GROMACS .gro file of C-alpha atoms in nm:
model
  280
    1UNK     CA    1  -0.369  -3.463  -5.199
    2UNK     CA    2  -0.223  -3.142  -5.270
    3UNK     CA    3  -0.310  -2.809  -4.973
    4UNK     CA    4  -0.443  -2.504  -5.088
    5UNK     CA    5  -0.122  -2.241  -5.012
    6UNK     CA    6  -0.201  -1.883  -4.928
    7UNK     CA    7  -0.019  -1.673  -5.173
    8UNK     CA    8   0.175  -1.435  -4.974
    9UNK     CA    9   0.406  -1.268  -5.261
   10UNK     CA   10   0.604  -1.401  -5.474
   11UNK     CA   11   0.895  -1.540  -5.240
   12UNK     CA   12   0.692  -1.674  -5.016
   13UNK     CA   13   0.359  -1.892  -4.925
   14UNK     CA   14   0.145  -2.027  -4.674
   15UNK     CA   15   0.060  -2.396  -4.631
   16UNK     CA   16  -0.176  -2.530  -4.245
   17UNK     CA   17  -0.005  -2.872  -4.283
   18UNK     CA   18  -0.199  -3.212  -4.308
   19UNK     CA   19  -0.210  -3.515  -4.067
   20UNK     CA   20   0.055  -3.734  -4.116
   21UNK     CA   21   0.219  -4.026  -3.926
   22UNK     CA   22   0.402  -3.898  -3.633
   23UNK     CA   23   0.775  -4.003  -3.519
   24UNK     CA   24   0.878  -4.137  -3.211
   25UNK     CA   25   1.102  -4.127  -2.947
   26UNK     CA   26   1.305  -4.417  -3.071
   27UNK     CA   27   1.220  -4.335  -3.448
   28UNK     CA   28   1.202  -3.983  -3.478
   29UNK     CA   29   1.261  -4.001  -3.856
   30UNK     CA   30   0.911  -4.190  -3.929
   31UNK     CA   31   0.770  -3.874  -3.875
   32UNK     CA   32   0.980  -3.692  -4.153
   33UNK     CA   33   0.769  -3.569  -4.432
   34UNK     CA   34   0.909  -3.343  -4.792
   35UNK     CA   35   0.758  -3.070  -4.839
   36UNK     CA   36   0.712  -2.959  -5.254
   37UNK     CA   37   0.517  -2.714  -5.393
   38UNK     CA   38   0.317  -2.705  -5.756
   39UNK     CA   39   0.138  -2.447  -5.979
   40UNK     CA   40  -0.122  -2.669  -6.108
   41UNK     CA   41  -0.168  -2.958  -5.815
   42UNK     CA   42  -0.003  -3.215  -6.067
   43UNK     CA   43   0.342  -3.140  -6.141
   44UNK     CA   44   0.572  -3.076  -5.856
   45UNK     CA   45   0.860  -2.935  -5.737
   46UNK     CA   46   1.158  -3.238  -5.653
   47UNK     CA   47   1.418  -3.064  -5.476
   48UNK     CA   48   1.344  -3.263  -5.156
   49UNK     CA   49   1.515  -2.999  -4.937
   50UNK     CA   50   1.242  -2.884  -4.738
   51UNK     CA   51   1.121  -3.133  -4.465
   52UNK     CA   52   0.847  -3.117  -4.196
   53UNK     CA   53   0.870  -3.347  -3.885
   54UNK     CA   54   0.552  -3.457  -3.732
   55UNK     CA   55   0.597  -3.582  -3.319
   56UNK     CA   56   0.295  -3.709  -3.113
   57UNK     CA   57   0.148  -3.539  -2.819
   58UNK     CA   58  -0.140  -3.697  -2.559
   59UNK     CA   59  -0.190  -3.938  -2.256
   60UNK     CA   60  -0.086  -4.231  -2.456
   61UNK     CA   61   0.235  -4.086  -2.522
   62UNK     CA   62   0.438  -4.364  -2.369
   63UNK     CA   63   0.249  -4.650  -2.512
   64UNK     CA   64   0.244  -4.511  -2.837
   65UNK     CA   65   0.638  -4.505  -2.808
   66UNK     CA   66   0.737  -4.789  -2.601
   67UNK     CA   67   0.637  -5.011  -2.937
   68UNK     CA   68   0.601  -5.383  -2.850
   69UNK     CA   69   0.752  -5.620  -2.573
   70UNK     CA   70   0.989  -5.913  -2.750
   71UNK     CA   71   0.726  -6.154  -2.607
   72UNK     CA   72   0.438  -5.939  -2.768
   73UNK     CA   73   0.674  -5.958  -3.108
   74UNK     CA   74   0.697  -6.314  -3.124
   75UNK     CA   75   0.291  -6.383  -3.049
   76UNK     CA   76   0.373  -6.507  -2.695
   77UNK     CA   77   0.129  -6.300  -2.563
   78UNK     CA   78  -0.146  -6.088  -2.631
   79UNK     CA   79  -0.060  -5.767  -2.582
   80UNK     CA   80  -0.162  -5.443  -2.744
   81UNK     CA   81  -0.280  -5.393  -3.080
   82UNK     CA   82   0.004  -5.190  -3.259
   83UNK     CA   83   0.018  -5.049  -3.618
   84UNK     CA   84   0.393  -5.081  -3.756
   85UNK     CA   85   0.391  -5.019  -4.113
   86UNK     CA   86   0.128  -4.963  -4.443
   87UNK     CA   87   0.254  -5.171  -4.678
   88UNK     CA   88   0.033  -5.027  -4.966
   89UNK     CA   89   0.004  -4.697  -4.852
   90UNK     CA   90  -0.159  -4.551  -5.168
   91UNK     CA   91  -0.449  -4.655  -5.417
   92UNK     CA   92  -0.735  -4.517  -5.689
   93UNK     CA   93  -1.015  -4.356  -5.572
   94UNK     CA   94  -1.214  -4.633  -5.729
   95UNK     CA   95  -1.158  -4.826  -5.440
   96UNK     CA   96  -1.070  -5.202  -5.444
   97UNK     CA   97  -0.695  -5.180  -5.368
   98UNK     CA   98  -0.577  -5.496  -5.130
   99UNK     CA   99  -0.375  -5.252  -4.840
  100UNK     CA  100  -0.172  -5.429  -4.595
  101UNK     CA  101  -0.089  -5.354  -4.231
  102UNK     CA  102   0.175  -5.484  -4.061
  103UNK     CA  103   0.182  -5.466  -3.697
  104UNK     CA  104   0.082  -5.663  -3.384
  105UNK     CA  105  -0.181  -5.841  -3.167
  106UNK     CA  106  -0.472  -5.831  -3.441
  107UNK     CA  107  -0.657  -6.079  -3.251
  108UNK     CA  108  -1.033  -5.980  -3.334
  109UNK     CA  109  -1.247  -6.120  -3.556
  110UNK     CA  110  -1.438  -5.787  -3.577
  111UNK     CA  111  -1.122  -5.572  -3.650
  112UNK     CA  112  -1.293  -5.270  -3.913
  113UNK     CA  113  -1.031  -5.055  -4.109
  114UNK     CA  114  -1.125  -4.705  -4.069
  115UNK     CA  115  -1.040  -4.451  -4.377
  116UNK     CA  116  -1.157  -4.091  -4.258
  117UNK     CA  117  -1.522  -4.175  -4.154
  118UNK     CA  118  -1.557  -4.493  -4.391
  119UNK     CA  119  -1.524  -4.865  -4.246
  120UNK     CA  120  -1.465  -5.146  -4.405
  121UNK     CA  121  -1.427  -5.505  -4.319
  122UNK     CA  122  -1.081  -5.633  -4.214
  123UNK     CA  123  -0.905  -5.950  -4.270
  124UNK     CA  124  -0.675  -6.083  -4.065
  125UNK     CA  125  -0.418  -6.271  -4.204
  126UNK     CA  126  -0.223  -6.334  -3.879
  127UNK     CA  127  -0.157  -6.203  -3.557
  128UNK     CA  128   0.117  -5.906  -3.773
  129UNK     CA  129  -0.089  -5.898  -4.087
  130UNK     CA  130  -0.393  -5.723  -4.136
  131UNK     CA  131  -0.571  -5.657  -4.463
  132UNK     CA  132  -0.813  -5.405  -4.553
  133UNK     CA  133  -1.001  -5.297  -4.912
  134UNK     CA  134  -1.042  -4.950  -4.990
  135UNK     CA  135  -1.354  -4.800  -5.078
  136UNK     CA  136  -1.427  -4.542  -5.327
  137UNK     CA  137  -1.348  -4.186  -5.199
  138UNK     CA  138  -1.234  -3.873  -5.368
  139UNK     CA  139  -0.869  -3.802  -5.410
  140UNK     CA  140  -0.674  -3.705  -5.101
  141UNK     CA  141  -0.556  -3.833  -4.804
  142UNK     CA  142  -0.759  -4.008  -4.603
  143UNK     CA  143  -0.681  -4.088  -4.190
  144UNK     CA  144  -0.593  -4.471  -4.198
  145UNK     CA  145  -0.668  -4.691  -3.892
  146UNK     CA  146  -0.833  -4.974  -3.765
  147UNK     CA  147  -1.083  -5.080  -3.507
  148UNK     CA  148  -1.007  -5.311  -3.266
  149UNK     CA  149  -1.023  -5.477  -2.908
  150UNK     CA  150  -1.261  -5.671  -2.697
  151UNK     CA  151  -1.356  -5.308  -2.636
  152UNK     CA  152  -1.364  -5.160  -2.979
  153UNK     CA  153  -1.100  -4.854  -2.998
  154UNK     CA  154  -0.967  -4.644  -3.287
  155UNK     CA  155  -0.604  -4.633  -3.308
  156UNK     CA  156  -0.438  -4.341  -3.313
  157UNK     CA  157  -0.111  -4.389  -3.513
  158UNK     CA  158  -0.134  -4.088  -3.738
  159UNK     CA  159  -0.091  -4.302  -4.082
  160UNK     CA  160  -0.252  -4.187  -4.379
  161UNK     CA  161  -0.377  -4.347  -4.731
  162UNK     CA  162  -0.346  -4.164  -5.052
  163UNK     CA  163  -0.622  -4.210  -5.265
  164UNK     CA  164  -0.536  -4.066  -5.613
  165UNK     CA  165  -0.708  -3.980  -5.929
  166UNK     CA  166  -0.684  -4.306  -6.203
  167UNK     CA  167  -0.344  -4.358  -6.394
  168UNK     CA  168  -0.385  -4.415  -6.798
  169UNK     CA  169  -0.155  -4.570  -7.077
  170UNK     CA  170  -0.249  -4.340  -7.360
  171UNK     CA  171   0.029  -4.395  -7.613
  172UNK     CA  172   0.315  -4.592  -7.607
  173UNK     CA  173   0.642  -4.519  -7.847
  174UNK     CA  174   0.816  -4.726  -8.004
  175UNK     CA  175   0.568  -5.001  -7.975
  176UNK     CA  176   0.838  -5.295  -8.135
  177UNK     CA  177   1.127  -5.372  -7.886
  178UNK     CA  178   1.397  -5.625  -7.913
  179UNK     CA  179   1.399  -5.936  -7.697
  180UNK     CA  180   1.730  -5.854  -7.596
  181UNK     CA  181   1.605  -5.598  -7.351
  182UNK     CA  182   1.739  -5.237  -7.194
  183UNK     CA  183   1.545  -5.093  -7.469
  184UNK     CA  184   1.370  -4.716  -7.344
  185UNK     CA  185   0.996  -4.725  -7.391
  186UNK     CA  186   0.874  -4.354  -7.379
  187UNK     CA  187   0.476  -4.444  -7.205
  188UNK     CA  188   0.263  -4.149  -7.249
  189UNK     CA  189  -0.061  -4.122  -7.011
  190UNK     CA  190  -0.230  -3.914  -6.735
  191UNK     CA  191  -0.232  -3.936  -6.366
  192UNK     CA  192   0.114  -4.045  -6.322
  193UNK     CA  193   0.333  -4.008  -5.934
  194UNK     CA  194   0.630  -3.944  -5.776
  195UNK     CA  195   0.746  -4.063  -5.437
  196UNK     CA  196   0.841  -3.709  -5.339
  197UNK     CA  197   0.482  -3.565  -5.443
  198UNK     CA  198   0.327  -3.752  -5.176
  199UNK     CA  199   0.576  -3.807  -4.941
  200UNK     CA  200   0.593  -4.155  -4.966
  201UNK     CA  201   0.911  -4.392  -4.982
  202UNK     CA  202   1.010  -4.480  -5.363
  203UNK     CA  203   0.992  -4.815  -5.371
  204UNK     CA  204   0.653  -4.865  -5.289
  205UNK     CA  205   0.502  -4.507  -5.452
  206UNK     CA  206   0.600  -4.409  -5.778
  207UNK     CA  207   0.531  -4.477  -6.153
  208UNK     CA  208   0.638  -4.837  -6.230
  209UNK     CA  209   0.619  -5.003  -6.532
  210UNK     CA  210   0.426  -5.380  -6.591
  211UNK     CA  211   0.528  -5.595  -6.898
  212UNK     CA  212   0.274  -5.907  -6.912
  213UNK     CA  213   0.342  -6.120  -6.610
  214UNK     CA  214   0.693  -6.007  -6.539
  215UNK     CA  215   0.761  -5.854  -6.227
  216UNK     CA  216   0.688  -5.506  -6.176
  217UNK     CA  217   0.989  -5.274  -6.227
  218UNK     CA  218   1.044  -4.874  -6.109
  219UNK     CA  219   0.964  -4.643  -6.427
  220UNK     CA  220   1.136  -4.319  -6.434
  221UNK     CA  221   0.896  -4.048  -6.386
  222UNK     CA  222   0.911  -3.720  -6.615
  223UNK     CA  223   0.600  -3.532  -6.565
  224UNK     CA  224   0.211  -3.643  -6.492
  225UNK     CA  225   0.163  -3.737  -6.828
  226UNK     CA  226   0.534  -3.923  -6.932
  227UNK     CA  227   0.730  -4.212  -6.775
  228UNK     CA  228   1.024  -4.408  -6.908
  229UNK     CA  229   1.001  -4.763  -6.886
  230UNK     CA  230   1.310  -4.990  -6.985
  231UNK     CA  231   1.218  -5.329  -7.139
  232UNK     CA  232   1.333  -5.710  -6.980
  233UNK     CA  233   1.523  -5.957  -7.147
  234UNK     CA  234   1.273  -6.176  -7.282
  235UNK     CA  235   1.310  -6.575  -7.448
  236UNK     CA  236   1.147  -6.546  -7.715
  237UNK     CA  237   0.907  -6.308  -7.910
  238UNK     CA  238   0.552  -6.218  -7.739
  239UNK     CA  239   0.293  -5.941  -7.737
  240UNK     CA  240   0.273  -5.827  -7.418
  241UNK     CA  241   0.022  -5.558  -7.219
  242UNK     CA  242   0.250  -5.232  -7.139
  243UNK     CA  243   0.089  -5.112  -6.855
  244UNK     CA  244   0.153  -4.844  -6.503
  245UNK     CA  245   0.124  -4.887  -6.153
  246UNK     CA  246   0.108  -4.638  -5.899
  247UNK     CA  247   0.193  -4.869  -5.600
  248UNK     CA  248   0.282  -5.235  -5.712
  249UNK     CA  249  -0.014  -5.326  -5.664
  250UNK     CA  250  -0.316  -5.208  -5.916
  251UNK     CA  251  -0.225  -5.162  -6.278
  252UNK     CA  252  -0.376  -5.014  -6.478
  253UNK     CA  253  -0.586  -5.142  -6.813
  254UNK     CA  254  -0.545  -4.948  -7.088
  255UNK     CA  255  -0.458  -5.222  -7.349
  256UNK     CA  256  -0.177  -5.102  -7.503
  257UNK     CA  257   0.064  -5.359  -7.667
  258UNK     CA  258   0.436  -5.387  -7.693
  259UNK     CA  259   0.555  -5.574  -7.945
  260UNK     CA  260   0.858  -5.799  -7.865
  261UNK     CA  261   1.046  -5.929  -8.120
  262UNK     CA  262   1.412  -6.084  -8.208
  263UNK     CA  263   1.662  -5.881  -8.357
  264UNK     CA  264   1.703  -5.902  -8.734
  265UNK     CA  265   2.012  -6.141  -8.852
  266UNK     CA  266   2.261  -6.043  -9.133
  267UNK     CA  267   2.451  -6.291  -9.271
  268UNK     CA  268   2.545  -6.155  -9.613
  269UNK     CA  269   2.526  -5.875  -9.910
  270UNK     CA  270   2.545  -5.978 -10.277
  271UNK     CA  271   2.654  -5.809 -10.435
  272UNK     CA  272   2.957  -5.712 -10.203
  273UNK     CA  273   3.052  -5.410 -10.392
  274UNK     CA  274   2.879  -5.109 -10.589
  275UNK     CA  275   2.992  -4.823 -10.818
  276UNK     CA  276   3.019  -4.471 -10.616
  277UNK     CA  277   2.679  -4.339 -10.777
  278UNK     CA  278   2.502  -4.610 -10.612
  279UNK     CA  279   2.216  -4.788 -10.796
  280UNK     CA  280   2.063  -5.141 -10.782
   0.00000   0.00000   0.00000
């Protein structure tokens, strides 16, 4: 979530970064975060010119870099338990969002996901894929890791999860679109993200736009409370539930209904002509 700045005049600010996800040796650009600033802790700044770069520091320094063994990789052997990627790095602070981990050697039936000092339960799906459910906690970020290990540990991978305030459809304009498709749908709401605001790559963070059971397409954010959706091509005409995600994942249910329907035909006018002061 957004870090109190100390106001130093009017050129210039303050800001004790957060934790984020560090780079490594190999990878030094995982650890490459934007930097934007805001007035009101909603809409930001997009110039993405300023970046910080977060490296690692500790004992484990070489384990956390030297990443997995090509054995470990393919399952061969069990090796140590490595977090690679956060495939839903982002969710509402009502908790419930399904976040994936992709990684290595999740082996342990008790494996907990850890989100600041909450657990929760986590499932493993394989030995690569863990998944955990977030609980409710207040907007922010949130350190992200798991517990694991004959011996139970805490990783120590620096990843975080953003747990934001919930999105709302309020209004949606026009409401009628053509089944034809690339039609601009202005959807007017609350709540709504940008990649850059939380530092997050844009195809998995953003404002992106649902359409009944189509698949989920990238909006185009304007501010926190307007996104532009464009419409699909669609067979035939439906009513279908316009609705936002923040992360591909949970959408949001606000009920409002875009009405898709065929063009209108013209065949013919008759009469075909008409005196130059109009009339019937």
């Amino acid at each position: 979530g957004p870090i109190l700045a100390t106001f130093i005049d009017e050129n210039a600010i303050s800001c004790v970064a957060p934790a984020r996800r560090p780079g490594t040796r190999t990878n030094p650009s995982a650890g490459i975060a934007p930097l934007e600033v805001s007035l009101n802790a909603v809409d930001y700044t997009g110039d993405n010119k300023t970046l910080v770069t977060y490296y690692r520091e500790g004992p484990d320094l070489d384990l956390f870099d030297r990443g997995m063994t090509p054995a470990e990789a393919l399952g061969l052997i069990e090796g140590y338990t490595f977090i690679l990627d956060v495939r839903v790095p982002t969710g509402p602070v009502t908790g419930g969002t399904v976040s994936v981990i992709e990684g290595a050697n999740f082996y342990e039936p008790q494996t907990t996901c850890k989100f600041q000092t909450t657990q929760s339960p986590g499932i493993i799906v394989n030995k690569f894929r863990l998944m955990c459910i977030t609980p409710p906690m207040p907007a922010g970020f949130a350190a992200y890791e798991i517990i694991a290990g004959r011996v139970p540990k805490i990783t120590q991978f620096g990843f975080q999860f953003h747990f934001h305030a919930r999105a709302f459809v309020t209004l949606i304009e026009p409401d009628v679109a053509s089944t034809r498709g690339g039609e601009i749908v202005f959807v007017n709401g609350k709540n709504f993200l940008r990649a850059a605001e939380i530092g997050e790559t844009a195809d998995r963070v953003g404002t992106f736009c649902s359409m009944g059971a189509t698949s989920i397409e990238p909006g185009v954010f304007i501010s926190s409370a307007l996104a532009l959706c464009e419409t699909n091509a669609f067979a035939e005409e439906d009513d279908l539930a316009l609705e936002v995600s923040l992360n591909r994942v949970d959408i949001t249910n606000s009920k409002r209904v875009l009405r898709v329907r065929n063009d209108p035909a013209f065949d013919f006018a008759s009469p075909s002509g008409a005196p130059p002061p109009g009339g019937p």
